[in-house]
mmCIF file of C-alpha atoms in Angstrom:
data_model
loop_
_atom_site.group_PDB
_atom_site.id
_atom_site.type_symbol
_atom_site.label_atom_id
_atom_site.label_comp_id
_atom_site.label_asym_id
_atom_site.label_seq_id
_atom_site.Cartn_x
_atom_site.Cartn_y
_atom_site.Cartn_z
ATOM 1 C CA MET A 1 -0.049 0.152 -0.201
ATOM 2 C CA LYS A 2 2.838 2.591 0.743
ATOM 3 C CA ARG A 3 4.642 1.457 -1.840
ATOM 4 C CA ASN A 4 1.816 2.079 -4.160
ATOM 5 C CA HIS A 5 1.296 5.495 -2.905
ATOM 6 C CA ALA A 6 4.687 6.534 -3.253
ATOM 7 C CA CYS A 7 4.756 5.391 -7.112
ATOM 8 C CA THR A 8 1.643 7.495 -7.895
ATOM 9 C CA ILE A 9 2.994 10.824 -6.400
ATOM 10 C CA PHE A 10 6.439 10.073 -8.335
ATOM 11 C CA VAL A 11 4.232 9.562 -11.826
ATOM 12 C CA ILE A 12 2.254 12.769 -11.283
ATOM 13 C CA LEU A 13 5.128 15.011 -10.021
ATOM 14 C CA LEU A 14 7.362 13.795 -12.834
ATOM 15 C CA LEU A 15 5.480 16.062 -15.281
ATOM 16 C CA MET A 16 6.196 19.240 -13.187
ATOM 17 C CA GLN A 17 10.123 19.851 -13.958
ATOM 18 C CA GLY A 18 11.750 20.331 -10.346
ATOM 19 C CA CYS A 19 8.938 20.713 -7.724
ATOM 20 C CA ALA A 20 9.698 20.712 -3.993
ATOM 21 C CA GLY A 21 7.052 18.699 -2.117
ATOM 22 C CA VAL A 22 4.742 19.788 0.408
ATOM 23 C CA ASN A 23 4.706 16.191 2.323
ATOM 24 C CA THR A 24 6.857 13.544 2.044
ATOM 25 C CA PHE A 25 5.392 10.128 0.808
ATOM 26 C CA PRO A 26 4.375 8.611 2.321
ATOM 27 C CA MET A 27 3.248 11.211 4.457
ATOM 28 C CA ILE A 28 2.477 8.800 7.262
ATOM 29 C CA ALA A 29 5.095 6.766 8.986
ATOM 30 C CA ARG A 30 6.884 5.260 12.368
ATOM 31 C CA ALA A 31 10.069 6.013 13.840
ATOM 32 C CA GLY A 32 12.314 4.429 11.849
ATOM 33 C CA ASP A 33 10.638 3.763 8.501
ATOM 34 C CA THR A 34 11.793 5.161 5.435
ATOM 35 C CA VAL A 35 10.438 8.473 3.716
ATOM 36 C CA SER A 36 11.058 10.096 0.294
ATOM 37 C CA VAL A 37 10.633 13.632 -0.976
ATOM 38 C CA MET A 38 11.312 15.931 -4.136
ATOM 39 C CA ILE A 39 13.571 18.507 -3.354
ATOM 40 C CA GLY A 40 13.571 20.764 -6.452
ATOM 41 C CA GLY A 41 15.568 20.281 -9.893
ATOM 42 C CA SER A 42 18.987 20.547 -9.672
ATOM 43 C CA ASN A 43 21.901 18.755 -11.797
ATOM 44 C CA THR A 44 24.318 19.003 -8.976
ATOM 45 C CA SER A 45 22.627 18.060 -5.658
ATOM 46 C CA ASN A 46 24.072 15.210 -4.235
ATOM 47 C CA LYS A 47 24.045 13.864 -0.576
ATOM 48 C CA SER A 48 27.379 15.640 0.152
ATOM 49 C CA ASN A 49 25.838 18.798 -0.360
ATOM 50 C CA VAL A 50 22.426 18.550 0.895
ATOM 51 C CA GLY A 51 21.374 19.378 4.263
ATOM 52 C CA VAL A 52 18.853 17.455 5.698
ATOM 53 C CA SER A 53 17.154 17.813 9.624
ATOM 54 C CA LEU A 54 14.150 16.443 11.103
ATOM 55 C CA THR A 55 11.893 18.227 14.013
ATOM 56 C CA ASP A 56 9.450 16.052 15.734
ATOM 57 C CA ALA A 57 6.449 17.137 17.730
ATOM 58 C CA ASN A 58 8.747 17.320 21.209
ATOM 59 C CA GLY A 59 10.650 20.072 19.230
ATOM 60 C CA GLN A 60 13.825 18.046 19.193
ATOM 61 C CA THR A 61 16.038 18.455 15.976
ATOM 62 C CA TRP A 62 18.283 15.863 14.199
ATOM 63 C CA ASP A 63 20.909 16.164 11.446
ATOM 64 C CA LEU A 64 19.890 13.164 9.520
ATOM 65 C CA LYS A 65 22.917 13.909 7.289
ATOM 66 C CA SER A 66 25.300 13.594 10.259
ATOM 67 C CA LEU A 67 23.573 10.335 11.639
ATOM 68 C CA GLY A 68 23.969 8.912 8.189
ATOM 69 C CA LEU A 69 20.347 8.186 7.548
ATOM 70 C CA VAL A 70 20.497 10.202 4.193
ATOM 71 C CA ARG A 71 20.136 7.323 1.729
ATOM 72 C CA SER A 72 20.482 8.423 -1.449
ATOM 73 C CA VAL A 73 19.806 11.780 -3.772
ATOM 74 C CA PHE A 74 19.110 11.327 -7.357
ATOM 75 C CA ASN A 75 17.517 12.709 -10.085
ATOM 76 C CA LEU A 76 14.671 11.731 -12.118
ATOM 77 C CA ARG A 77 13.600 12.481 -15.647
ATOM 78 C CA THR A 78 10.449 11.906 -17.608
ATOM 79 C CA ASP A 79 9.290 9.482 -19.928
ATOM 80 C CA GLY A 80 10.541 11.021 -23.666
ATOM 81 C CA LEU A 81 6.815 10.527 -25.035
ATOM 82 C CA ALA A 82 5.178 12.020 -22.082
ATOM 83 C CA ASN A 83 2.515 14.657 -23.174
ATOM 84 C CA GLY A 84 4.181 17.124 -20.821
ATOM 85 C CA MET A 85 7.445 17.011 -22.477
ATOM 86 C CA HIS A 86 5.890 18.556 -25.498
ATOM 87 C CA TYR A 87 3.119 20.307 -24.593
ATOM 88 C CA SER A 88 3.685 21.826 -21.256
ATOM 89 C CA SER A 89 3.450 25.656 -21.284
ATOM 90 C CA TYR A 90 6.930 27.461 -22.802
ATOM 91 C CA LEU A 91 7.703 28.521 -19.164
ATOM 92 C CA ASP A 92 7.719 24.929 -17.731
ATOM 93 C CA ILE A 93 10.001 23.287 -20.628
ATOM 94 C CA TYR A 94 11.958 26.602 -20.758
ATOM 95 C CA TYR A 95 12.743 27.102 -17.171
ATOM 96 C CA PRO A 96 14.823 24.486 -16.375
ATOM 97 C CA TRP A 97 17.377 25.034 -19.222
ATOM 98 C CA SER A 98 17.659 28.531 -17.913
ATOM 99 C CA PHE A 99 19.450 27.236 -15.007
ATOM 100 C CA GLY A 100 21.566 24.939 -16.943
ATOM 101 C CA HIS A 101 20.264 21.703 -17.206
ATOM 102 C CA GLU A 102 17.499 19.760 -18.821
ATOM 103 C CA PRO A 103 14.000 19.168 -17.078
ATOM 104 C CA LEU A 104 14.431 16.907 -14.424
ATOM 105 C CA GLN A 105 13.285 16.072 -10.387
ATOM 106 C CA THR A 106 15.516 15.867 -7.608
ATOM 107 C CA VAL A 107 14.265 13.087 -4.855
ATOM 108 C CA LEU A 108 15.937 12.425 -1.570
ATOM 109 C CA VAL A 109 15.161 9.139 0.169
ATOM 110 C CA THR A 110 15.877 8.979 3.945
ATOM 111 C CA ASP A 111 15.337 7.086 6.834
ATOM 112 C CA LEU A 112 13.905 8.513 10.332
ATOM 113 C CA PRO A 113 15.491 8.318 13.656
ATOM 114 C CA THR A 114 14.344 5.294 15.568
ATOM 115 C CA ASN A 115 13.209 7.436 18.693
ATOM 116 C CA VAL A 116 11.259 10.303 17.066
ATOM 117 C CA ALA A 117 8.298 11.614 18.946
ATOM 118 C CA PRO A 118 5.112 10.497 17.331
ATOM 119 C CA GLY A 119 3.410 13.732 16.279
ATOM 120 C CA ASN A 120 3.237 16.291 13.117
ATOM 121 C CA ALA A 121 6.979 16.752 12.283
ATOM 122 C CA VAL A 122 9.026 18.900 9.858
ATOM 123 C CA LEU A 123 11.848 17.884 7.430
ATOM 124 C CA THR A 124 13.923 20.474 6.681
ATOM 125 C CA VAL A 125 15.786 19.939 3.702
ATOM 126 C CA THR A 126 18.822 22.881 2.423
ATOM 127 C CA PRO A 127 20.400 22.165 -0.695
ATOM 128 C CA THR A 128 23.438 24.340 -2.004
ATOM 129 C CA ALA A 129 23.252 23.844 -5.601
ATOM 130 C CA THR A 130 22.871 26.946 -6.936
ATOM 131 C CA ASP A 131 21.436 25.441 -10.060
ATOM 132 C CA ASP A 132 17.460 24.395 -8.675
ATOM 133 C CA SER A 133 14.918 25.344 -11.113
ATOM 134 C CA SER A 134 11.739 24.876 -8.277
ATOM 135 C CA GLY A 135 11.942 28.638 -8.086
ATOM 136 C CA LEU A 136 11.280 28.613 -4.687
ATOM 137 C CA GLY A 137 13.754 29.764 -1.883
ATOM 138 C CA TYR A 138 15.950 27.482 0.773
ATOM 139 C CA PRO A 139 15.671 25.792 3.084
ATOM 140 C CA TYR A 140 12.618 23.678 2.567
ATOM 141 C CA SER A 141 10.076 22.763 4.766
ATOM 142 C CA ILE A 142 8.269 19.870 3.991
ATOM 143 C CA LYS A 143 5.320 17.906 6.618
ATOM 144 C CA LEU A 144 5.528 14.517 8.278
ATOM 145 C CA GLU A 145 2.902 13.062 10.441
ATOM 146 C CA VAL A 146 4.742 10.462 12.434
ATOM 147 C CA ILE A 147 2.547 7.423 14.110
ATOM 148 C CA ALA A 148 3.364 5.418 17.163
ATOM 149 C CA GLY A 149 4.955 1.906 16.544
ATOM 150 C CA THR A 150 8.032 0.729 15.525
ATOM 151 C CA GLY A 151 9.185 1.168 11.895
ATOM 152 C CA SER A 152 11.833 -0.406 9.584
ATOM 153 C CA SER A 153 14.419 0.844 7.017
ATOM 154 C CA ASP A 154 12.447 -0.197 3.822
ATOM 155 C CA LYS A 155 15.256 -2.280 1.348
ATOM 156 C CA PHE A 156 12.877 -1.433 -1.881
ATOM 157 C CA LEU A 157 12.884 -5.367 -2.415
ATOM 158 C CA ARG A 158 12.059 -6.612 -6.463
ATOM 159 C CA LYS A 159 11.684 -9.498 -7.556
ATOM 160 C CA THR A 160 13.840 -10.891 -10.529
ATOM 161 C CA GLY A 161 13.298 -12.882 -13.531
ATOM 162 C CA PHE A 162 14.708 -15.973 -11.528
ATOM 163 C CA GLY A 163 12.175 -15.629 -8.877
ATOM 164 C CA SER A 164 14.542 -14.453 -5.734
ATOM 165 C CA THR A 165 14.394 -10.880 -4.507
ATOM 166 C CA MET A 166 17.076 -8.164 -4.603
ATOM 167 C CA GLN A 167 17.165 -4.984 -2.768
ATOM 168 C CA ALA A 168 17.314 -1.420 -4.274
ATOM 169 C CA ASP A 169 20.994 -0.131 -5.542
ATOM 170 C CA PHE A 170 20.411 3.997 -4.964
ATOM 171 C CA ALA A 171 24.252 4.374 -5.892
ATOM 172 C CA SER A 172 23.444 3.173 -9.466
ATOM 173 C CA LEU A 173 20.772 5.573 -9.647
ATOM 174 C CA GLU A 174 23.105 8.365 -8.417
ATOM 175 C CA GLN A 175 25.372 10.525 -10.946
ATOM 176 C CA ALA A 176 28.599 9.022 -12.177
ATOM 177 C CA PRO A 177 31.694 11.088 -12.451
ATOM 178 C CA HIS A 178 31.477 13.507 -15.568
ATOM 179 C CA GLY A 179 33.021 16.537 -17.132
ATOM 180 C CA LYS A 180 30.191 18.957 -18.460
ATOM 181 C CA VAL A 181 30.681 21.137 -21.394
ATOM 182 C CA THR A 182 28.969 24.167 -22.003
ATOM 183 C CA PHE A 183 28.898 27.181 -24.316
ATOM 184 C CA SER A 184 28.490 30.774 -24.048
ATOM 185 C CA SER A 185 27.321 32.553 -27.513
ATOM 186 C CA SER A 186 25.182 35.269 -28.153
ATOM 187 C CA ALA A 187 24.977 34.114 -31.487
ATOM 188 C CA ASN A 188 23.310 30.625 -32.423
ATOM 189 C CA ILE A 189 25.437 27.954 -33.328
ATOM 190 C CA GLY A 190 25.567 26.117 -36.369
ATOM 191 C CA ALA A 191 28.445 23.539 -35.530
ATOM 192 C CA VAL A 192 30.990 22.400 -33.003
ATOM 193 C CA SER A 193 34.379 20.760 -33.148
ATOM 194 C CA LEU A 194 35.937 19.402 -29.875
ATOM 195 C CA LYS A 195 39.135 17.587 -28.690
ATOM 196 C CA ILE A 196 39.301 16.961 -25.127
ATOM 197 C CA GLY A 197 42.340 15.290 -23.538
ATOM 198 C CA PHE A 198 42.563 12.538 -20.887
ATOM 199 C CA ASN A 199 44.534 10.752 -18.959
ATOM 200 C CA ASN A 200 44.783 6.986 -20.302
ATOM 201 C CA SER A 201 47.083 5.790 -17.446
ATOM 202 C CA VAL A 202 43.751 6.506 -15.202
ATOM 203 C CA LEU A 203 41.234 6.522 -17.565
ATOM 204 C CA ASN A 204 40.735 3.415 -20.286
ATOM 205 C CA GLY A 205 39.097 5.347 -23.257
ATOM 206 C CA ASN A 206 36.567 2.349 -23.821
ATOM 207 C CA ASP A 207 35.161 3.465 -20.624
ATOM 208 C CA ILE A 208 34.030 7.027 -21.642
ATOM 209 C CA ASN A 209 30.538 7.649 -22.773
ATOM 210 C CA VAL A 210 29.096 10.940 -23.918
ATOM 211 C CA TYR A 211 25.756 12.098 -22.532
ATOM 212 C CA VAL A 212 23.817 14.916 -24.596
ATOM 213 C CA PRO A 213 20.282 16.234 -23.417
ATOM 214 C CA GLU A 214 17.656 17.021 -26.024
ATOM 215 C CA SER A 215 15.417 19.676 -25.474
ATOM 216 C CA THR A 216 11.922 20.356 -26.720
ATOM 217 C CA VAL A 217 11.648 23.763 -26.364
ATOM 218 C CA ARG A 218 10.199 25.481 -29.277
ATOM 219 C CA GLY A 219 9.837 29.237 -30.019
ATOM 220 C CA SER A 220 9.480 31.490 -27.331
ATOM 221 C CA ILE A 221 6.598 32.253 -24.771
ATOM 222 C CA SER A 222 4.659 34.719 -27.370
ATOM 223 C CA SER A 223 5.105 33.063 -30.305
ATOM 224 C CA PRO A 224 5.891 29.170 -29.682
ATOM 225 C CA GLY A 225 6.121 28.081 -33.129
ATOM 226 C CA ALA A 226 7.302 24.625 -34.670
ATOM 227 C CA PHE A 227 9.346 22.218 -32.944
ATOM 228 C CA GLY A 228 12.944 21.472 -34.084
ATOM 229 C CA ALA A 229 14.511 24.567 -33.614
ATOM 230 C CA THR A 230 16.645 22.824 -30.946
ATOM 231 C CA GLN A 231 18.013 20.246 -32.838
ATOM 232 C CA ARG A 232 21.186 18.556 -33.225
ATOM 233 C CA MET A 233 23.326 15.782 -34.251
ATOM 234 C CA VAL A 234 26.141 14.667 -32.111
ATOM 235 C CA TYR A 235 29.175 12.502 -33.310
ATOM 236 C CA TRP A 236 32.030 11.281 -31.080
ATOM 237 C CA ARG A 237 35.186 9.073 -30.821
ATOM 238 C CA GLN A 238 38.203 8.339 -28.905
ATOM 239 C CA ASP A 239 41.051 7.160 -29.980
ATOM 240 C CA GLY A 240 43.120 6.328 -26.215
ATOM 241 C CA GLN A 241 44.100 9.403 -25.909
ATOM 242 C CA PHE A 242 41.691 12.361 -27.011
ATOM 243 C CA LEU A 243 37.787 12.574 -27.223
ATOM 244 C CA TYR A 244 36.743 13.742 -30.231
ATOM 245 C CA VAL A 245 33.254 15.556 -30.558
ATOM 246 C CA ASP A 246 31.378 16.992 -33.534
ATOM 247 C CA ILE A 247 28.271 18.487 -33.247
ATOM 248 C CA VAL A 248 26.204 20.001 -36.340
ATOM 249 C CA ALA A 249 23.120 21.968 -35.898
ATOM 250 C CA PRO A 250 22.403 23.285 -39.958
ATOM 251 C CA GLN A 251 19.343 25.405 -38.392
ATOM 252 C CA GLY A 252 21.477 27.292 -35.353
ATOM 253 C CA ILE A 253 20.911 26.047 -31.782
ATOM 254 C CA SER A 254 21.122 28.636 -28.751
ATOM 255 C CA SER A 255 23.884 27.488 -26.162
ATOM 256 C CA THR A 256 21.491 27.545 -23.588
ATOM 257 C CA TYR A 257 20.299 23.849 -25.032
ATOM 258 C CA LEU A 258 23.725 22.681 -26.282
ATOM 259 C CA GLN A 259 25.730 20.950 -23.606
ATOM 260 C CA LEU A 260 27.150 17.378 -23.195
ATOM 261 C CA PHE A 261 28.588 15.350 -20.491
ATOM 262 C CA ILE A 262 31.779 12.948 -20.130
ATOM 263 C CA VAL A 263 31.188 10.129 -18.330
ATOM 264 C CA HIS A 264 33.630 7.699 -17.078
ATOM 265 C CA PRO A 265 33.350 4.873 -14.020
ATOM 266 C CA ARG A 266 33.698 5.511 -10.240
ATOM 267 C CA GLY A 267 36.971 4.084 -8.436
ATOM 268 C CA LEU A 268 39.419 5.707 -10.670
ATOM 269 C CA SER A 269 42.897 5.586 -8.998
ATOM 270 C CA GLY A 270 43.174 9.289 -9.795
ATOM 271 C CA SER A 271 41.781 12.217 -11.723
ATOM 272 C CA PRO A 272 41.036 11.862 -15.413
ATOM 273 C CA ASN A 273 42.181 15.441 -15.999
ATOM 274 C CA PHE A 274 39.939 16.022 -18.781
ATOM 275 C CA THR A 275 41.665 19.007 -20.647
ATOM 276 C CA LEU A 276 39.676 21.070 -23.919
ATOM 277 C CA THR A 277 42.765 20.388 -26.051
ATOM 278 C CA SER A 278 41.093 22.727 -28.885
ATOM 279 C CA ALA A 279 37.634 24.120 -29.686
ATOM 280 C CA THR A 280 36.093 25.608 -33.046
ATOM 281 C CA VAL A 281 32.521 26.518 -32.855
ATOM 282 C CA TYR A 282 30.936 27.864 -36.190
ATOM 283 C CA GLY A 283 27.865 29.888 -36.890
ATOM 284 C CA VAL A 284 25.321 29.107 -39.025
ATOM 285 C CA ASP A 285 26.833 30.536 -42.157
ATOM 286 C CA GLY A 286 30.078 28.347 -41.343
ATOM 287 C CA SER A 287 32.095 31.069 -40.060
ATOM 288 C CA ALA A 288 34.315 30.487 -36.659
ATOM 289 C CA ILE A 289 32.677 32.444 -33.875
ATOM 290 C CA THR A 290 33.562 33.191 -30.141
ATOM 291 C CA ALA A 291 31.420 30.963 -28.039
ATOM 292 C CA SER A 292 33.779 30.565 -24.910
ATOM 293 C CA PRO A 293 32.938 26.688 -24.319
ATOM 294 C CA SER A 294 34.161 25.626 -20.990
ATOM 295 C CA LEU A 295 34.620 22.125 -19.227
ATOM 296 C CA GLN A 296 33.592 21.420 -15.548
ATOM 297 C CA TYR A 297 34.599 18.305 -13.796
ATOM 298 C CA PHE A 298 32.275 16.423 -11.293
ATOM 299 C CA PRO A 299 33.898 13.619 -9.446
#
């Protein structure tokens, strides 16, 4: 019953990019139970930079992060065929991109302390990210009713095709280490050619993958126009020493909607040292333009 309620809320809120929850889900829990909550939309929030505390009906406050009770912070993205991804209002679809990321929903999962007093409680969430697209100020105050009884940490068990059960692996939902390439240009970009170096004594080039989010934004708030203004084609390869990325957008694309992520596995012996060795950006007429590509690394 509890899991069905949670899944229902997931589905509803995924259509609203980057919302902050009014209540946890489930809204009612026992001391020691697991709750989840929507905490805006940020591509940089994670367990290390989100503060979480709980104040119970007696006024006692617990720092859930310091207690090691915060189990995961991860992002969800809606179905690419969802109606809201294509036909929501212009602002709903554009707003996340104006904060530097695609539409997404950040979720926090935490266990409650085992000695929380029954009654109305408040979960206070304080992210430090600067790319939150919820439009709300920090901290978030989220309501929760604690009822009497002894709860337990939810293992989120699932059945496998072999008839056994497995626990949810939250770590697999959290971001892998990655570099992020963005562009700064007042003119529309027609094409990009990048050469990115990396430390191949630390990172096997075969383990590199490139993720490029795609925008469904069209026109403007006053004149939506046709879809297709943010189309782009991306081709990439690596030769064991360098990563080569070529992007083509014949109709021109705003730098707001053009970004790429260079993903690598966890557990490297050192930094991959991603470096923009060379970068050429072209306008729609084929002439080179100044677009100031930049590369940030998120371990």
